[in-house]
Coordinates of C-alpha atoms in Angstrom, one line a residue:
X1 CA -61.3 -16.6 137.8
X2 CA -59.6 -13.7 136.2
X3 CA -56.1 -12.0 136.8
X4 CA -54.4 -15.4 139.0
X5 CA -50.8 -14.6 140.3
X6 CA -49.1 -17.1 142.1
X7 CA -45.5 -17.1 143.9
X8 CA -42.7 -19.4 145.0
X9 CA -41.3 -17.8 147.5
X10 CA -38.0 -19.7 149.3
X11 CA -35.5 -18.6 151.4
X12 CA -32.0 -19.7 149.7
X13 CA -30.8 -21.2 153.1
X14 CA -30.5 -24.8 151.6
X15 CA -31.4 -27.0 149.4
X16 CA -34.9 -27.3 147.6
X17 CA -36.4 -30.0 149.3
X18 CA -39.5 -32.5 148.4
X19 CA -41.8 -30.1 150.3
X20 CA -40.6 -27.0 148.8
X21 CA -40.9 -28.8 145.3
X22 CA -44.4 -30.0 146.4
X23 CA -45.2 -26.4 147.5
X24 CA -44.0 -24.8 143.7
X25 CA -45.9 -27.7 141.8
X26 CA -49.0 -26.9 143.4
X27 CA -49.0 -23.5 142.6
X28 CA -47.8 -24.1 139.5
X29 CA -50.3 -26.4 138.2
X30 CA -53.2 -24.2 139.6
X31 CA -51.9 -21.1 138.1
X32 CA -51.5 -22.8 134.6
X33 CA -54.9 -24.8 135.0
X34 CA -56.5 -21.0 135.6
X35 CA -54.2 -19.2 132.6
X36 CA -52.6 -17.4 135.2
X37 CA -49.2 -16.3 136.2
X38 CA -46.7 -18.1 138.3
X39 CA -44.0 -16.3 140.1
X40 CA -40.4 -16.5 141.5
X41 CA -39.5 -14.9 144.0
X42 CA -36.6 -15.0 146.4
X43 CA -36.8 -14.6 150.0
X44 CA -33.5 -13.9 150.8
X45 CA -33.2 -11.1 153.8
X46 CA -31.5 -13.7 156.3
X47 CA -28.5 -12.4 155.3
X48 CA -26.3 -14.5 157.8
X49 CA -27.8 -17.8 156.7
X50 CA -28.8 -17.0 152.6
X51 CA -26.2 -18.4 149.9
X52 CA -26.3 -17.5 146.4
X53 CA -25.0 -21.5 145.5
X54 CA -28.3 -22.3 147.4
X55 CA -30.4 -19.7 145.2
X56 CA -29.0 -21.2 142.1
X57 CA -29.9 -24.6 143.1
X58 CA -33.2 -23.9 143.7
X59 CA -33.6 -22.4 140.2
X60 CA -32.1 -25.2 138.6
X61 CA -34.3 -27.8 140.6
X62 CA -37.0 -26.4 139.8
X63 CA -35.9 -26.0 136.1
X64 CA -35.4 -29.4 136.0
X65 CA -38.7 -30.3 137.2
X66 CA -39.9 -28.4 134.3
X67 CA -41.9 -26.0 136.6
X68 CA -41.1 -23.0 134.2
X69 CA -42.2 -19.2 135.8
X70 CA -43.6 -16.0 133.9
X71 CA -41.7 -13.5 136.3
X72 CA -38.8 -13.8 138.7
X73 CA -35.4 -12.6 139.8
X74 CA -33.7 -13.9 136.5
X75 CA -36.0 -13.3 133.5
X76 CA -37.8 -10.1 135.7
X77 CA -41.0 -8.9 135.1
X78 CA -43.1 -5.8 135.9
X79 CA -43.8 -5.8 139.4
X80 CA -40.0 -6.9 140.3
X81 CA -37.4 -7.0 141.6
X82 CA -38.1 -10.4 142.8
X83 CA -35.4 -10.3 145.8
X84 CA -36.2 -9.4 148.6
X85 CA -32.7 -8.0 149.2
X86 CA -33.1 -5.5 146.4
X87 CA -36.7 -4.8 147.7
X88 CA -35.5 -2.3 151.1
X89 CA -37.0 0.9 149.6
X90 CA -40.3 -0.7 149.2
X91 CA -40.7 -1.8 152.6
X92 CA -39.4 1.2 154.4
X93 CA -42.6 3.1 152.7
X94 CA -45.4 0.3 154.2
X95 CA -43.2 0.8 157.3
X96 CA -43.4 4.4 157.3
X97 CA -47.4 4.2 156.3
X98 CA -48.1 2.3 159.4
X99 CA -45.6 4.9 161.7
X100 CA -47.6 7.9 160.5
X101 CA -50.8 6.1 160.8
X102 CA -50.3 5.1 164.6
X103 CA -51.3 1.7 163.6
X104 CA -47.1 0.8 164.7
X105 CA -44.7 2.4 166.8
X106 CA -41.1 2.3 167.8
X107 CA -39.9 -0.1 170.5
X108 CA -36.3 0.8 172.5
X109 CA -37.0 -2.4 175.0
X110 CA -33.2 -3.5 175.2
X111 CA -32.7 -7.4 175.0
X112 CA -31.8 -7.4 178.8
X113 CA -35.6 -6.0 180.1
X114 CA -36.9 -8.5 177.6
X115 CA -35.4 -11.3 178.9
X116 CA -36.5 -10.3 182.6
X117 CA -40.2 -10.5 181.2
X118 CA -39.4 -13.8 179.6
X119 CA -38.4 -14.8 183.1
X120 CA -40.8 -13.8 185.2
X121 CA -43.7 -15.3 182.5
X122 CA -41.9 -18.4 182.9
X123 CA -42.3 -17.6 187.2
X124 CA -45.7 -17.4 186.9
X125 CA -45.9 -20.1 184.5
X126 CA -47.7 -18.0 181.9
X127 CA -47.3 -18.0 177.9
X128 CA -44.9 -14.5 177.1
X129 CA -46.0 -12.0 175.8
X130 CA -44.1 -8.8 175.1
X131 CA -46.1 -6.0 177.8
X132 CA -46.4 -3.3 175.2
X133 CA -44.1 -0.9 177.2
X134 CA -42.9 1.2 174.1
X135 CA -46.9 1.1 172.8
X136 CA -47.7 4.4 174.7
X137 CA -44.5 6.5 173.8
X138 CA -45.3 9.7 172.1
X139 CA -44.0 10.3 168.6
X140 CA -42.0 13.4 169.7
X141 CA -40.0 10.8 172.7
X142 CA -39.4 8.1 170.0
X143 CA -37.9 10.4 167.8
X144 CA -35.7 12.1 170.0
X145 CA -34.4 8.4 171.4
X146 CA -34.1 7.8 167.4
X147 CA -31.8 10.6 167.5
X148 CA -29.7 9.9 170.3
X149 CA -28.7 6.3 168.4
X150 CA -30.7 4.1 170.6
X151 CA -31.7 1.2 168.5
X152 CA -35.1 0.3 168.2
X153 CA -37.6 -2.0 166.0
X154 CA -40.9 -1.7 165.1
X155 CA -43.4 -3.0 166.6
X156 CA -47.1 -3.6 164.8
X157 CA -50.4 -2.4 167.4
X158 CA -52.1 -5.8 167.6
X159 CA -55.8 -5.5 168.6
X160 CA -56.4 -6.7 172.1
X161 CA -59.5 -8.4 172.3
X162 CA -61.7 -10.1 169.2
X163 CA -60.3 -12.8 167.1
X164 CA -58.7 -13.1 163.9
X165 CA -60.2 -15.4 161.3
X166 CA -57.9 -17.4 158.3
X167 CA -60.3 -18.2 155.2
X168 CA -58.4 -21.3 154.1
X169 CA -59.0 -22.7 150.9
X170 CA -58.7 -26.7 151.7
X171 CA -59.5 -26.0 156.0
X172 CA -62.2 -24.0 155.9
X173 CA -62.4 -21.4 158.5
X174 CA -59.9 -20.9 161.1
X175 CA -60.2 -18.7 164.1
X176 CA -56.8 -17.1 166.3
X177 CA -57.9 -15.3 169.6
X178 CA -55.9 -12.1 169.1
X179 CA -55.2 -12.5 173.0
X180 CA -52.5 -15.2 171.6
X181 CA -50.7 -12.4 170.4
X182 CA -48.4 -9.4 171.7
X183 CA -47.4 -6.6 169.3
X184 CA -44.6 -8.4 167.2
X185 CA -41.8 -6.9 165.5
X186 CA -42.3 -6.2 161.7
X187 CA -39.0 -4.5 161.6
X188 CA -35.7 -5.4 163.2
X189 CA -33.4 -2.8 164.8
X190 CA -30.9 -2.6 161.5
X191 CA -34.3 -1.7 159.5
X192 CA -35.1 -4.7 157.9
X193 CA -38.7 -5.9 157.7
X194 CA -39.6 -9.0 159.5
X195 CA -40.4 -12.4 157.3
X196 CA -44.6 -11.7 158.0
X197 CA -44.3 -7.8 157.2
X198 CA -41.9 -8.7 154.0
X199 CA -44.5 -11.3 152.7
X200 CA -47.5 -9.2 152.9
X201 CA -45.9 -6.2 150.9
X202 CA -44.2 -8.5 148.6
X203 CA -47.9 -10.3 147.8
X204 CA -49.7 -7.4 148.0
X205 CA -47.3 -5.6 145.7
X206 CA -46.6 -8.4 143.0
X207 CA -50.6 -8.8 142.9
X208 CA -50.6 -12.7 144.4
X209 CA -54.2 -13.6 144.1
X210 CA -53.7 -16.9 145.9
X211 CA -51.0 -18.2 148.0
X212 CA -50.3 -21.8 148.7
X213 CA -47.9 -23.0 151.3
X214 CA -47.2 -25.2 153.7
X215 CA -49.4 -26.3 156.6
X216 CA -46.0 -24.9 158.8
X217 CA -47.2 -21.2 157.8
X218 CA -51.3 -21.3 159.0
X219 CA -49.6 -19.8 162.5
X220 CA -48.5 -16.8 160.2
X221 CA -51.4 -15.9 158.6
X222 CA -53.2 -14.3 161.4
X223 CA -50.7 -11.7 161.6
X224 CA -50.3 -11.5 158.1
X225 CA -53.9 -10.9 158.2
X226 CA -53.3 -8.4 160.8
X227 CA -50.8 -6.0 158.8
X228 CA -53.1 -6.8 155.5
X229 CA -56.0 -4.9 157.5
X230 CA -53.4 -2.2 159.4
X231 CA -52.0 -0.9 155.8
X232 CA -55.9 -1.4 153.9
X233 CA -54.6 -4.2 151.7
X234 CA -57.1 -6.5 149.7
X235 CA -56.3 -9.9 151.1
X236 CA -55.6 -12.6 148.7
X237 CA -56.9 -16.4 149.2
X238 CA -55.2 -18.9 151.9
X239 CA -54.6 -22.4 151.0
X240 CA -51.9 -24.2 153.4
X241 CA -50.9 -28.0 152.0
X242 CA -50.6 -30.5 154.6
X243 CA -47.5 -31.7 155.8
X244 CA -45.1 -34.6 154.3
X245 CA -44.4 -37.2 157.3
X246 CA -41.7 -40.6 157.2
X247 CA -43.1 -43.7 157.1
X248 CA -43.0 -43.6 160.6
X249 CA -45.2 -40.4 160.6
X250 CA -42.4 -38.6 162.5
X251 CA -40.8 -35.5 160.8
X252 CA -39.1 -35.9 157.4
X253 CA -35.1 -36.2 157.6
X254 CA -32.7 -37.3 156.0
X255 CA -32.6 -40.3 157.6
X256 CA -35.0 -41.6 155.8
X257 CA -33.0 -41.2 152.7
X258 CA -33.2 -38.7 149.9
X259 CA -35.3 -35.3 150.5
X260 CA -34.0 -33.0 148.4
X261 CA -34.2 -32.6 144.7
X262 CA -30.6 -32.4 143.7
X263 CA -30.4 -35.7 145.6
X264 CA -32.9 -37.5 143.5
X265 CA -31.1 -35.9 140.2
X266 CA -28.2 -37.0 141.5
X267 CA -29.7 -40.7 141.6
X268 CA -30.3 -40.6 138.4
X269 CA -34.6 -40.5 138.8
X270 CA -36.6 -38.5 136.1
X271 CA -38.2 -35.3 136.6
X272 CA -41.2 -36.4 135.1
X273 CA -41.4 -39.4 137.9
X274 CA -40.6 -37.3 140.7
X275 CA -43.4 -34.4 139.4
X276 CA -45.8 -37.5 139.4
X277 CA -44.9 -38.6 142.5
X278 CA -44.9 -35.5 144.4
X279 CA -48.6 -34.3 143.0
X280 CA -49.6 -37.6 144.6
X281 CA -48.4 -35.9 148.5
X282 CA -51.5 -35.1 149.2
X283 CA -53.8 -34.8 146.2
X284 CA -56.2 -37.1 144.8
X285 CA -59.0 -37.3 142.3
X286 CA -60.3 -40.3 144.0
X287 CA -59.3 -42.2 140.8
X288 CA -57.4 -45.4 140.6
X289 CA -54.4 -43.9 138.7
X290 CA -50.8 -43.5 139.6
X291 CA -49.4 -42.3 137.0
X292 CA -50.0 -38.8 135.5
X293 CA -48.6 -36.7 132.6
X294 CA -48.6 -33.2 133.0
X295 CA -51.5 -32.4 131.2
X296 CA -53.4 -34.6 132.5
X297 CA -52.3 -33.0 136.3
X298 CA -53.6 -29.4 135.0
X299 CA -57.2 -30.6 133.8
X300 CA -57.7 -32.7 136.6
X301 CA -55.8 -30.4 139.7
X302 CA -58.3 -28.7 142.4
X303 CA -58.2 -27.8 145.8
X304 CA -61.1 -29.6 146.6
X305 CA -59.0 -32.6 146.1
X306 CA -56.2 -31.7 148.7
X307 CA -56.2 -34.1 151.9
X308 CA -56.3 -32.1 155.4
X309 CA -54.2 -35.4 157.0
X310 CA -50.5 -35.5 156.0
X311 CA -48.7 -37.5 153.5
X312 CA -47.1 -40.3 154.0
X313 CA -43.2 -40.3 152.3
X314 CA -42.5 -43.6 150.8
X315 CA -39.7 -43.9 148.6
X316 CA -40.9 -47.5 147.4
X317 CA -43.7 -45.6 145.7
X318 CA -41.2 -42.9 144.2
X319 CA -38.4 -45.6 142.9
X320 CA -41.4 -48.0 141.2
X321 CA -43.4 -44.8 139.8
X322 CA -39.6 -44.1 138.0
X323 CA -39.3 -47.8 136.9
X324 CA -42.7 -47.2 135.3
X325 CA -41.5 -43.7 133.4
X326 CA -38.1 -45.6 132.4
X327 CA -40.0 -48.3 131.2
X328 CA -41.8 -45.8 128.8
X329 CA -38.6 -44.1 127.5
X330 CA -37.4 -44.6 124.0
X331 CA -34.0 -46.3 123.9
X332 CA -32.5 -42.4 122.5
X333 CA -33.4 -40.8 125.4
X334 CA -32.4 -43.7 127.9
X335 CA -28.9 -43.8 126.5
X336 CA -28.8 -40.2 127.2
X337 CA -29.7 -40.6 130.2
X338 CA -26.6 -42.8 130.9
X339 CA -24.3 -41.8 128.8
X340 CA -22.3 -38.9 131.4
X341 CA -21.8 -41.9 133.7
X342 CA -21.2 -44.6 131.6
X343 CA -18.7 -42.6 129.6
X344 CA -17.0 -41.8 133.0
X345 CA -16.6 -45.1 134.2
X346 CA -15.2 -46.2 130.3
X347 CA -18.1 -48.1 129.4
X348 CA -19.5 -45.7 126.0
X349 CA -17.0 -44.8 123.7
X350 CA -17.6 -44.0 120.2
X351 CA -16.9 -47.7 119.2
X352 CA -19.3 -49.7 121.2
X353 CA -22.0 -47.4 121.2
X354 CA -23.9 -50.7 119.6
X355 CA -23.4 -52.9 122.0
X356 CA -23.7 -50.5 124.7
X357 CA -27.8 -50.2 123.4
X358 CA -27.6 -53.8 123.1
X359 CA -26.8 -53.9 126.8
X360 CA -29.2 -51.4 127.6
X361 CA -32.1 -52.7 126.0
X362 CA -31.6 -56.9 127.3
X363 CA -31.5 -54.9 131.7
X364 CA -33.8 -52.0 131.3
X365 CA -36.7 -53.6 132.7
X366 CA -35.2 -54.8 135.7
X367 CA -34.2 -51.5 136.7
X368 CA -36.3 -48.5 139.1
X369 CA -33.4 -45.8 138.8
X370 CA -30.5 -44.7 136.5
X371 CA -28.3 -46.2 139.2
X372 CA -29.6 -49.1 139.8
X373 CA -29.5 -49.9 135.6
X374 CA -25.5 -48.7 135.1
X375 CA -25.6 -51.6 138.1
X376 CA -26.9 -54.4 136.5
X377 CA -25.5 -53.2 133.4
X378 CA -21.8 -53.7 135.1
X379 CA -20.9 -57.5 133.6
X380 CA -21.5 -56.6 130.2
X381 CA -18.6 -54.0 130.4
X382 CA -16.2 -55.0 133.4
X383 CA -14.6 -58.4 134.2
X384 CA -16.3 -60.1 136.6
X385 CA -14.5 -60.1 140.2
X386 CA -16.5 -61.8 142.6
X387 CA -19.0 -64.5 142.5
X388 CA -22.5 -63.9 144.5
X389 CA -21.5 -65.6 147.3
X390 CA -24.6 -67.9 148.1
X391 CA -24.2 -68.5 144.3
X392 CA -21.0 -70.1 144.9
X393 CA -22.7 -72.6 147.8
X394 CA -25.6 -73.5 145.3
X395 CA -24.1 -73.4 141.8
X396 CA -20.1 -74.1 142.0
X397 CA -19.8 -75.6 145.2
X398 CA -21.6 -79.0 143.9
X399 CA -19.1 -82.3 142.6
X400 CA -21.2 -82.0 139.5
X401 CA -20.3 -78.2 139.2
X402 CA -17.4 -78.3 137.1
X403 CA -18.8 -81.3 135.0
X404 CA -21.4 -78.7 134.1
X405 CA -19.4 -75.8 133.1
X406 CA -17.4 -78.2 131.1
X407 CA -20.1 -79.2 129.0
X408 CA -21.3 -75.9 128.4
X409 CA -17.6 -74.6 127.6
X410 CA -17.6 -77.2 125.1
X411 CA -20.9 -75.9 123.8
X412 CA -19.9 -72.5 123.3
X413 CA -16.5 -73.2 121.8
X414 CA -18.4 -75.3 118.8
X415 CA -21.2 -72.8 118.0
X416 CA -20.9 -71.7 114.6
X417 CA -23.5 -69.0 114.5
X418 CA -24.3 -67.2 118.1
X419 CA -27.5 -66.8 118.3
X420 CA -29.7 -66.5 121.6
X421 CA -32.0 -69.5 120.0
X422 CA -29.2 -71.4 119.0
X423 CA -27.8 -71.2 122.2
X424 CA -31.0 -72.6 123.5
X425 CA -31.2 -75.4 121.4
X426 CA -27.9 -76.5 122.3
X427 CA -27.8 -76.7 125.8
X428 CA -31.4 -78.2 126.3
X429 CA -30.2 -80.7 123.6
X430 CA -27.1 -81.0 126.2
X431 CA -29.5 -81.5 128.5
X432 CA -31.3 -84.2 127.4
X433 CA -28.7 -85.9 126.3
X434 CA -26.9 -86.0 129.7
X435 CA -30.6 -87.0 131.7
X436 CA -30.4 -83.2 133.3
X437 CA -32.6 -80.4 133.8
X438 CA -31.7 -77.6 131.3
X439 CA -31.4 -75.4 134.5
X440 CA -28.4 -77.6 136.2
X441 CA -26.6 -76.2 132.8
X442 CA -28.0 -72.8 132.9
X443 CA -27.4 -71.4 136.5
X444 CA -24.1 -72.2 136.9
X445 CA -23.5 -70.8 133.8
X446 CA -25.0 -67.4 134.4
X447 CA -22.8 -67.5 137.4
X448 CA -19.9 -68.1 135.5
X449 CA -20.6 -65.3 133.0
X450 CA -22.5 -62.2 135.3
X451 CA -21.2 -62.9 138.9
X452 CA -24.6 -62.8 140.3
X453 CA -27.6 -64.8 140.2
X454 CA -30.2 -63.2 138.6
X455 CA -30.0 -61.7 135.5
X456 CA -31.8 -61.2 131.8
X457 CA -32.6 -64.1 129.9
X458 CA -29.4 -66.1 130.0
X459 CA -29.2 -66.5 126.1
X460 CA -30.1 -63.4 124.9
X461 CA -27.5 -62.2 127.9
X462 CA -24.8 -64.9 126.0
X463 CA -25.5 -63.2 122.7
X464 CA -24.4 -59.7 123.4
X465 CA -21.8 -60.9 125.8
X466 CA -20.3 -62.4 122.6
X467 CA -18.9 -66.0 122.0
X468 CA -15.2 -64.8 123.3
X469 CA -16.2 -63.3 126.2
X470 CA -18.1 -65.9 127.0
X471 CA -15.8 -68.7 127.0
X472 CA -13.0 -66.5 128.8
X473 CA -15.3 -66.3 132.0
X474 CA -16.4 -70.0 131.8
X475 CA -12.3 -70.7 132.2
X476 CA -11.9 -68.4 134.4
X477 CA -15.0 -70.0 136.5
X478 CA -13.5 -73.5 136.4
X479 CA -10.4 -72.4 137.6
X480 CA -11.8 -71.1 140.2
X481 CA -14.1 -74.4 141.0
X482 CA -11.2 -76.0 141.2
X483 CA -9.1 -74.1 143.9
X484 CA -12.7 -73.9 145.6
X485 CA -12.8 -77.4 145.6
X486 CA -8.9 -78.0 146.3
X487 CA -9.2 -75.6 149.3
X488 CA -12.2 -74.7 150.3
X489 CA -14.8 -71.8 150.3
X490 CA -11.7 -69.1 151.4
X491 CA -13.3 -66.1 149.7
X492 CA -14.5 -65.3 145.9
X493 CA -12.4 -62.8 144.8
X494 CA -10.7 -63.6 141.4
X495 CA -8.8 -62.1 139.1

């Protein structure tokens, strides 16, 4: 293949969501597999509903993905400018072509006769289609109604019989009857192109050799196809992705949870997990792999691979597919990764930067997310308030309880050196000594010291904890055994 161009093209009304992000990776990794070009380009003629925050966010998503473009609206290029705002000039000529060429015409039909059609469709229970009442006018009568101030759009002549046929990539041929359709507008009354007029020009004119979108767009194309043919443009190649469905193969909200990519940044999940993730909506090499590195995605991506059913969103996937990548991280760029929070919450300061790796390094693998590790990293740097509550019924709620947590105060108040081994040794020597399972010393204990229940190897947690942190929560855990067992299970707050 020589000379591939293509374009991301959305409309800054929002956030960029997981589809959107699907849609750019896509093109992205089959215009770097082919050594082509991948374009920006901002569809922003919605002027009511287009914000510039939302334009910005979508360049920063996508910057963070790491899906890096060769032209667009903020680096340029040489078939720019990649607004469509800034593009007016350039469509009023294609408009104009197809004016002079008879191939579209003027249409004065006020909202009011439109609606009577609408209406008396819907009468004869019938699909509407606009009646082609301004189709006939002479050039000479539009101009002069042009020149009285009556507002008008433009209108595209649609052929009336004969069928329209979408070359898809991934579908394989798709046929429209052009009977479906009436001559729709390509330019509204205030002279601004239509989204299917603006897109052609704008792919036409910035040379996109392939355009990949969503599945939501194959009911475009025909009449894309349509003003292609009308203005004599070579057509570039189709390829619509299918669409990304809920778990309960309804439509994707955000109901069932996070959808857009500020949200998963937000959360604290790596771009590199997420671009995984996402090439896996709907491609496959039929190879047992899940995870893929970047490289790995451009020598391997094809359309020939791309399913025709929808994907399936499942957020399990995504959060276990990041626990893998953070897994993989070296311990640098995982306390980078948590430093902005844990400095805002007053857990990294320039003196415990050691025992805040320490820390890290004992609960990284029992975390998915960067959330869910500043959670289970929260004893090691806050006092512990509240006891896991069926922790309390199985741990201090037993006679033998406080027995326990005596012994092991004792322990810990005699160890010389604080070691995790040594710590070991002692309390199974504790153990055997009393006749008890090392564990009837151990869970309460891990109680005592986290809050919770399940946690990192208790002596290795005991070791960074430190010995005097240690033996202030086993006080403060026996005083609390004993108002537990004085007056009963009334709630497991402390302070």
């Amino acid at each position: 293949m020589s000379n591939i161009r293509l374009r991301f093209a959305p409309s800054p009304t929002g956030a960029l969501h997981i589809g959107g992000a699907r849609t750019a990776l896509f093109n992205w990794l089959f215009a770097r597999q082919h050594g082509g070009k991948f374009i920006l380009r901002i569809e922003d003629t919605d002027f009511r509903r287009s914000r510039e925050d939302s334009a910005q966010g979508i360049v920063e998503g996508l910057s963070w993905l790491g899906l890096d473009w060769d032209e667009g609206p903020d680096i340029g290029g040489p078939l720019g400018p990649y607004r469509q705002s800034e593009r007016g000039d350039i469509y009023s000529h294609y408009l104009q072509e197809l004016l002079d060429s008879g191939q579209a015409y003027y249409c004065f039909c006020t909202p009011e006769e439109l609606q009577k059609e609408r209406e008396e469709a819907a009468q004869e229970k019938r699909d509407y289609k606009y009646g082609g009442r301004c189709r006939a006018l002479k050039p000479e009568e539009a101009s002069e109604m042009l020149q009285a101030g009556k507002p008008a759009v433009i209108r595209l002549k649609v052929p009336l019989d004969g069928n329209t046929i979408v070359p898809d990539l991934i579908r394989g041929d798709v046929s429209f009857s052009n009977a479906l359709f009436d001559d729709f507008i390509i330019a509204k009354s205030d002279g601004w192109p239509t989204y299917n007029f603006a897109v052609v020009v704008d792919d036409f004119s910035m040379q996109i050799s392939h355009v990949l979108r969503a599945e939501e767009h194959l009911s475009n194309t025909p009449r894309q196809l349509l003003i292609y043919r009308a203005l004599g443009f070579k057509e570039p190649s189709f390829a619509h992705l299918s669409m990304i469905l809920a778990p309960d193969r309804s439509k994707l909200s955000k109901r069932h949870g996070a959808i857009s990519v500020q949200e998963f940044k937000n959360q604290g999940y790596l771009p590199e997990a997420l671009v995984n993730y996402l090439a896996l909506l709907g491609w496959s090499t039929g190879k047992d792999i899940d995870i893929w590195n970047r490289e790995e995605m451009m020598r391997e991506f094809s359309l020939e691979h791309i399913s025709k059913s929808p994907a399936i969103y499942d957020l399990e996937k995504l959060a276990w597919m990041n626990g893998q990548y953070m897994m993989r991280l070296d311990i640098e760029n995982l306390m980078t990764l948590l430093a902005p929070q844990a400095r805002q919450r007053g857990w990294l300061n320039e003196d415990n930067s050691d025992y805040f790796q320490q820390a890290v390094e004992l609960v990284r693998n029992r975390a998915k997310t960067r959330d869910e590790l500043l959670d289970a990293l929260g004893y090691f740097f806050e006092e512990v308030k509240q006891y896991d509550e069926k922790g309390v019924k199985k741990h201090f709620g037993q006679q033998k309880a406080s027995t326990m947590l005596s012994e092991v105060l004792e322990i810990v108040s005699n160890m010389g050196s604080f070691s995790a081994a040594e710590l070991e040794e002692a309390f199974r020597q504790q153990a055997q000594e009393l006749e008890i399972k090392a564990a009837d010393l151990i869970h309460p204990t891990r109680l005592a010291l986290s809050g919770r229940t399940a946690t990192p190897g208790l002596f290795e947690l005991m070791e960074v904890l430190g010995q005097e942190k240690c033996i202030s929560r086993l006080e403060k855990a026996l005083v609390f055994i004993a108002k537990l067992t004085t007056h009963g299970p009334e709630g497991h707050n402390h302070r």
